[in-house]
Amino acid sequence: DEDPGFRVEGLTHEAISSPDDLVALLKRGQKKQHFLETTHNTSSSRSHCIFQITVESKVTSEGAEQGVKKGKLLLVDLAGSESLKKVHAANESD
């Protein structure tokens, strides 16, 4: 459920109905991330990425809906914390 008191600029919310849709959405989000090569890491993340996946499953008994079970999964990739000057990152300033 969305919290009406909490907003993040640029945040998107999308409903999907299949595993293939989920994979496509994750790939689309990954393309928006920024990476930079450093001497310690060939693809250091320079942006944060957070996916919250909510799974809902209808509970039925003898064809009648008895309720809904929900679960949430958070996938978080925080930007690299290494000092850019120390790892000789190209085209970045600290």
Tab-separated table of N, CA and C in Angstrom:
chain	number	residue	atom	x	y	z
A	1	ASP	N	0.839	-1.192	0.000
A	1	ASP	CA	0.000	0.000	0.000
A	1	ASP	C	0.872	1.239	0.000
A	2	GLU	N	0.443	2.232	-0.746
A	2	GLU	CA	1.207	3.464	-0.808
A	2	GLU	C	0.877	4.343	0.392
A	3	ASP	N	1.890	4.969	0.977
A	3	ASP	CA	1.726	5.877	2.099
A	3	ASP	C	1.548	7.282	1.535
A	4	PRO	N	0.370	7.905	1.693
A	4	PRO	CA	0.138	9.220	1.098
A	4	PRO	C	0.996	10.324	1.715
A	5	GLY	N	1.609	10.076	2.874
A	5	GLY	CA	2.431	11.088	3.523
A	5	GLY	C	3.897	11.012	3.147
A	6	PHE	N	4.281	10.050	2.333
A	6	PHE	CA	5.686	9.855	1.986
A	6	PHE	C	5.829	9.848	0.478
A	7	ARG	N	6.617	10.758	-0.064
A	7	ARG	CA	6.791	10.859	-1.512
A	7	ARG	C	8.275	10.890	-1.862
A	8	VAL	N	8.626	10.218	-2.947
A	8	VAL	CA	9.985	10.236	-3.472
A	8	VAL	C	9.897	10.724	-4.912
A	9	GLU	N	10.632	11.797	-5.224
A	9	GLU	CA	10.609	12.344	-6.584
A	9	GLU	C	11.143	11.306	-7.574
A	10	GLY	N	10.428	11.124	-8.676
A	10	GLY	CA	10.846	10.190	-9.708
A	10	GLY	C	10.452	8.746	-9.451
A	11	LEU	N	9.801	8.482	-8.335
A	11	LEU	CA	9.381	7.123	-7.990
A	11	LEU	C	8.268	6.673	-8.921
A	12	THR	N	8.325	5.426	-9.335
A	12	THR	CA	7.250	4.892	-10.160
A	12	THR	C	6.614	3.698	-9.466
A	13	HIS	N	5.360	3.459	-9.765
A	13	HIS	CA	4.613	2.336	-9.220
A	13	HIS	C	3.954	1.644	-10.390
A	14	GLU	N	4.195	0.357	-10.544
A	14	GLU	CA	3.628	-0.381	-11.665
A	14	GLU	C	3.073	-1.713	-11.186
A	15	ALA	N	1.878	-2.025	-11.653
A	15	ALA	CA	1.260	-3.328	-11.357
A	15	ALA	C	1.600	-4.284	-12.497
A	16	ILE	N	2.020	-5.475	-12.137
A	16	ILE	CA	2.334	-6.502	-13.130
A	16	ILE	C	1.601	-7.778	-12.750
A	17	SER	N	1.541	-8.712	-13.702
A	17	SER	CA	0.777	-9.929	-13.408
A	17	SER	C	1.505	-11.216	-13.784
A	18	SER	N	2.785	-11.100	-14.181
A	18	SER	CA	3.499	-12.325	-14.535
A	18	SER	C	4.976	-12.202	-14.188
A	19	PRO	N	5.649	-13.321	-14.009
A	19	PRO	CA	7.097	-13.285	-13.763
A	19	PRO	C	7.871	-12.615	-14.905
A	20	ASP	N	7.425	-12.829	-16.151
A	20	ASP	CA	8.102	-12.188	-17.285
A	20	ASP	C	7.997	-10.669	-17.201
A	21	ASP	N	6.833	-10.159	-16.773
A	21	ASP	CA	6.668	-8.718	-16.593
A	21	ASP	C	7.619	-8.193	-15.521
A	22	LEU	N	7.794	-8.970	-14.456
A	22	LEU	CA	8.707	-8.573	-13.376
A	22	LEU	C	10.137	-8.474	-13.881
A	23	VAL	N	10.586	-9.468	-14.621
A	23	VAL	CA	11.950	-9.455	-15.157
A	23	VAL	C	12.146	-8.252	-16.085
A	24	ALA	N	11.170	-7.984	-16.932
A	24	ALA	CA	11.264	-6.837	-17.850
A	24	ALA	C	11.343	-5.529	-17.068
A	25	LEU	N	10.576	-5.410	-15.996
A	25	LEU	CA	10.587	-4.208	-15.173
A	25	LEU	C	11.928	-4.039	-14.459
A	26	LEU	N	12.480	-5.125	-13.923
A	26	LEU	CA	13.790	-5.060	-13.267
A	26	LEU	C	14.869	-4.643	-14.264
A	27	LYS	N	14.823	-5.164	-15.475
A	27	LYS	CA	15.803	-4.797	-16.499
A	27	LYS	C	15.679	-3.326	-16.876
A	28	ARG	N	14.438	-2.850	-16.986
A	28	ARG	CA	14.219	-1.431	-17.300
A	28	ARG	C	14.777	-0.527	-16.209
A	29	GLY	N	14.570	-0.917	-14.962
A	29	GLY	CA	15.105	-0.139	-13.844
A	29	GLY	C	16.619	-0.156	-13.817
A	30	GLN	N	17.216	-1.301	-14.131
A	30	GLN	CA	18.677	-1.425	-14.132
A	30	GLN	C	19.306	-0.507	-15.182
A	31	LYS	N	18.627	-0.311	-16.299
A	31	LYS	CA	19.154	0.563	-17.347
A	31	LYS	C	19.238	2.019	-16.899
A	32	LYS	N	18.460	2.388	-15.886
A	32	LYS	CA	18.458	3.765	-15.390
A	32	LYS	C	19.568	4.022	-14.372
A	33	GLN	N	20.226	2.965	-13.911
A	33	GLN	CA	21.299	3.138	-12.942
A	33	GLN	C	22.541	3.718	-13.606
A	34	HIS	N	23.359	4.375	-12.805
A	34	HIS	CA	24.608	4.951	-13.288
A	34	HIS	C	25.773	4.167	-12.692
A	35	PHE	N	26.734	3.804	-13.535
A	35	PHE	CA	27.909	3.056	-13.104
A	35	PHE	C	29.164	3.779	-13.559
A	36	LEU	N	30.262	3.549	-12.848
A	36	LEU	CA	31.533	4.165	-13.175
A	36	LEU	C	32.649	3.185	-12.850
A	37	GLU	N	33.605	3.065	-13.729
A	37	GLU	CA	34.743	2.175	-13.490
A	37	GLU	C	35.734	2.864	-12.563
A	38	THR	N	36.212	2.110	-11.583
A	38	THR	CA	37.258	2.590	-10.676
A	38	THR	C	38.387	1.561	-10.689
A	39	THR	N	39.495	1.881	-10.016
A	39	THR	CA	40.602	0.926	-9.967
A	39	THR	C	40.263	-0.302	-9.128
A	40	HIS	N	39.245	-0.208	-8.282
A	40	HIS	CA	38.846	-1.330	-7.434
A	40	HIS	C	37.626	-2.090	-7.950
A	41	ASN	N	36.900	-1.503	-8.881
A	41	ASN	CA	35.634	-2.092	-9.298
A	41	ASN	C	35.333	-1.650	-10.732
A	42	THR	N	35.127	-2.596	-11.620
A	42	THR	CA	34.888	-2.236	-13.022
A	42	THR	C	33.498	-1.665	-13.271
A	43	SER	N	32.569	-1.867	-12.349
A	43	SER	CA	31.226	-1.289	-12.521
A	43	SER	C	30.671	-0.849	-11.168
A	44	SER	N	31.237	0.209	-10.626
A	44	SER	CA	30.813	0.720	-9.331
A	44	SER	C	29.519	1.517	-9.488
A	45	SER	N	28.514	1.133	-8.740
A	45	SER	CA	27.223	1.818	-8.807
A	45	SER	C	27.363	3.233	-8.267
A	46	ARG	N	26.873	4.203	-9.023
A	46	ARG	CA	26.927	5.605	-8.608
A	46	ARG	C	25.543	6.130	-8.281
A	47	SER	N	24.552	5.269	-8.245
A	47	SER	CA	23.186	5.686	-7.908
A	47	SER	C	22.532	4.610	-7.052
A	48	HIS	N	21.532	5.030	-6.310
A	48	HIS	CA	20.772	4.080	-5.500
A	48	HIS	C	19.640	3.485	-6.334
A	49	CYS	N	19.290	2.254	-6.044
A	49	CYS	CA	18.174	1.607	-6.723
A	49	CYS	C	17.423	0.774	-5.684
A	50	ILE	N	16.130	1.005	-5.586
A	50	ILE	CA	15.317	0.259	-4.630
A	50	ILE	C	14.082	-0.275	-5.348
A	51	PHE	N	13.884	-1.576	-5.272
A	51	PHE	CA	12.674	-2.207	-5.786
A	51	PHE	C	11.911	-2.773	-4.609
A	52	GLN	N	10.642	-2.451	-4.513
A	52	GLN	CA	9.769	-3.094	-3.531
A	52	GLN	C	8.780	-3.925	-4.320
A	53	ILE	N	8.835	-5.209	-4.122
A	53	ILE	CA	7.955	-6.125	-4.844
A	53	ILE	C	6.929	-6.663	-3.861
A	54	THR	N	5.660	-6.432	-4.156
A	54	THR	CA	4.575	-6.930	-3.328
A	54	THR	C	3.871	-8.041	-4.101
A	55	VAL	N	3.772	-9.200	-3.474
A	55	VAL	CA	3.120	-10.349	-4.100
A	55	VAL	C	1.806	-10.588	-3.373
A	56	GLU	N	0.738	-10.685	-4.161
A	56	GLU	CA	-0.570	-10.975	-3.582
A	56	GLU	C	-1.090	-12.288	-4.162
A	57	SER	N	-1.649	-13.101	-3.293
A	57	SER	CA	-2.190	-14.393	-3.713
A	57	SER	C	-3.581	-14.560	-3.113
A	58	LYS	N	-4.548	-14.835	-3.974
A	58	LYS	CA	-5.906	-15.045	-3.486
A	58	LYS	C	-6.015	-16.454	-2.889
A	59	VAL	N	-6.607	-16.527	-1.726
A	59	VAL	CA	-6.826	-17.806	-1.050
A	59	VAL	C	-8.262	-18.230	-1.347
A	60	THR	N	-8.398	-19.415	-1.950
A	60	THR	CA	-9.734	-19.909	-2.287
A	60	THR	C	-9.981	-21.273	-1.651
A	61	SER	N	-11.231	-21.538	-1.429
A	61	SER	CA	-11.646	-22.840	-0.909
A	61	SER	C	-12.935	-23.219	-1.621
A	62	GLU	N	-12.901	-24.337	-2.306
A	62	GLU	CA	-14.058	-24.816	-3.057
A	62	GLU	C	-14.579	-23.746	-4.009
A	63	GLY	N	-13.658	-23.021	-4.660
A	63	GLY	CA	-14.030	-22.022	-5.658
A	63	GLY	C	-14.401	-20.658	-5.106
A	64	ALA	N	-14.508	-20.530	-3.798
A	64	ALA	CA	-14.876	-19.242	-3.199
A	64	ALA	C	-13.633	-18.575	-2.616
A	65	GLU	N	-13.515	-17.270	-2.854
A	65	GLU	CA	-12.371	-16.532	-2.324
A	65	GLU	C	-12.504	-16.385	-0.812
A	66	GLN	N	-11.435	-16.772	-0.102
A	66	GLN	CA	-11.432	-16.713	1.359
A	66	GLN	C	-10.610	-15.546	1.899
A	67	GLY	N	-9.829	-14.925	1.040
A	67	GLY	CA	-8.986	-13.820	1.483
A	67	GLY	C	-7.797	-13.655	0.553
A	68	VAL	N	-6.897	-12.781	0.954
A	68	VAL	CA	-5.698	-12.499	0.168
A	68	VAL	C	-4.483	-12.559	1.084
A	69	LYS	N	-3.450	-13.274	0.632
A	69	LYS	CA	-2.179	-13.296	1.344
A	69	LYS	C	-1.238	-12.352	0.623
A	70	LYS	N	-0.466	-11.579	1.402
A	70	LYS	CA	0.473	-10.618	0.816
A	70	LYS	C	1.861	-10.838	1.383
A	71	GLY	N	2.837	-10.582	0.554
A	71	GLY	CA	4.235	-10.618	0.985
A	71	GLY	C	4.995	-9.509	0.280
A	72	LYS	N	6.037	-8.986	0.910
A	72	LYS	CA	6.855	-7.926	0.306
A	72	LYS	C	8.305	-8.352	0.278
A	73	LEU	N	8.965	-7.979	-0.807
A	73	LEU	CA	10.390	-8.223	-0.972
A	73	LEU	C	11.034	-6.909	-1.362
A	74	LEU	N	12.078	-6.513	-0.650
A	74	LEU	CA	12.818	-5.293	-0.976
A	74	LEU	C	14.179	-5.667	-1.537
A	75	LEU	N	14.505	-5.135	-2.711
A	75	LEU	CA	15.821	-5.299	-3.320
A	75	LEU	C	16.468	-3.922	-3.317
A	76	VAL	N	17.626	-3.792	-2.668
A	76	VAL	CA	18.267	-2.491	-2.501
A	76	VAL	C	19.703	-2.554	-2.987
A	77	ASP	N	20.063	-1.619	-3.861
A	77	ASP	CA	21.443	-1.454	-4.319
A	77	ASP	C	21.836	-0.018	-4.006
A	78	LEU	N	22.685	0.155	-3.000
A	78	LEU	CA	23.132	1.494	-2.633
A	78	LEU	C	24.382	1.851	-3.427
A	79	ALA	N	24.491	3.114	-3.771
A	79	ALA	CA	25.646	3.576	-4.540
A	79	ALA	C	26.931	3.242	-3.791
A	80	GLY	N	28.007	3.001	-4.554
A	80	GLY	CA	29.309	2.697	-3.956
A	80	GLY	C	29.738	3.779	-2.988
A	81	SER	N	30.321	3.382	-1.874
A	81	SER	CA	30.710	4.351	-0.852
A	81	SER	C	32.200	4.655	-0.874
A	82	GLU	N	32.933	4.023	-1.804
A	82	GLU	CA	34.366	4.268	-1.829
A	82	GLU	C	34.655	5.719	-2.228
A	83	SER	N	35.703	6.272	-1.662
A	83	SER	CA	36.099	7.630	-2.001
A	83	SER	C	36.600	7.644	-3.441
A	84	LEU	N	35.977	8.463	-4.268
A	84	LEU	CA	36.317	8.478	-5.688
A	84	LEU	C	37.760	8.911	-5.931
A	85	LYS	N	38.282	9.804	-5.097
A	85	LYS	CA	39.671	10.234	-5.278
A	85	LYS	C	40.644	9.089	-4.994
A	86	LYS	N	40.327	8.266	-3.996
A	86	LYS	CA	41.210	7.157	-3.614
A	86	LYS	C	41.205	6.025	-4.628
A	87	VAL	N	40.095	5.839	-5.350
A	87	VAL	CA	40.002	4.720	-6.287
A	87	VAL	C	40.184	5.161	-7.734
A	88	HIS	N	40.569	6.413	-7.934
A	88	HIS	CA	40.862	6.954	-9.259
A	88	HIS	C	39.697	6.774	-10.234
A	89	ALA	N	38.555	7.299	-9.847
A	89	ALA	CA	37.377	7.219	-10.725
A	89	ALA	C	37.490	8.291	-11.804
A	90	ALA	N	37.230	7.884	-13.019
A	90	ALA	CA	37.299	8.808	-14.145
A	90	ALA	C	36.019	9.628	-14.247
A	91	ASN	N	36.173	10.903	-14.604
A	91	ASN	CA	35.045	11.803	-14.872
A	91	ASN	C	34.104	11.984	-13.681
A	92	GLU	N	34.594	11.892	-12.488
A	92	GLU	CA	33.779	12.128	-11.284
A	92	GLU	C	34.555	13.000	-10.345
A	93	SER	N	33.841	13.777	-9.548
A	93	SER	CA	34.494	14.550	-8.497
A	93	SER	C	33.863	14.201	-7.180
A	94	ASP	N	34.637	14.296	-6.096
A	94	ASP	CA	34.172	13.929	-4.761
A	94	ASP	C	33.548	15.117	-4.072
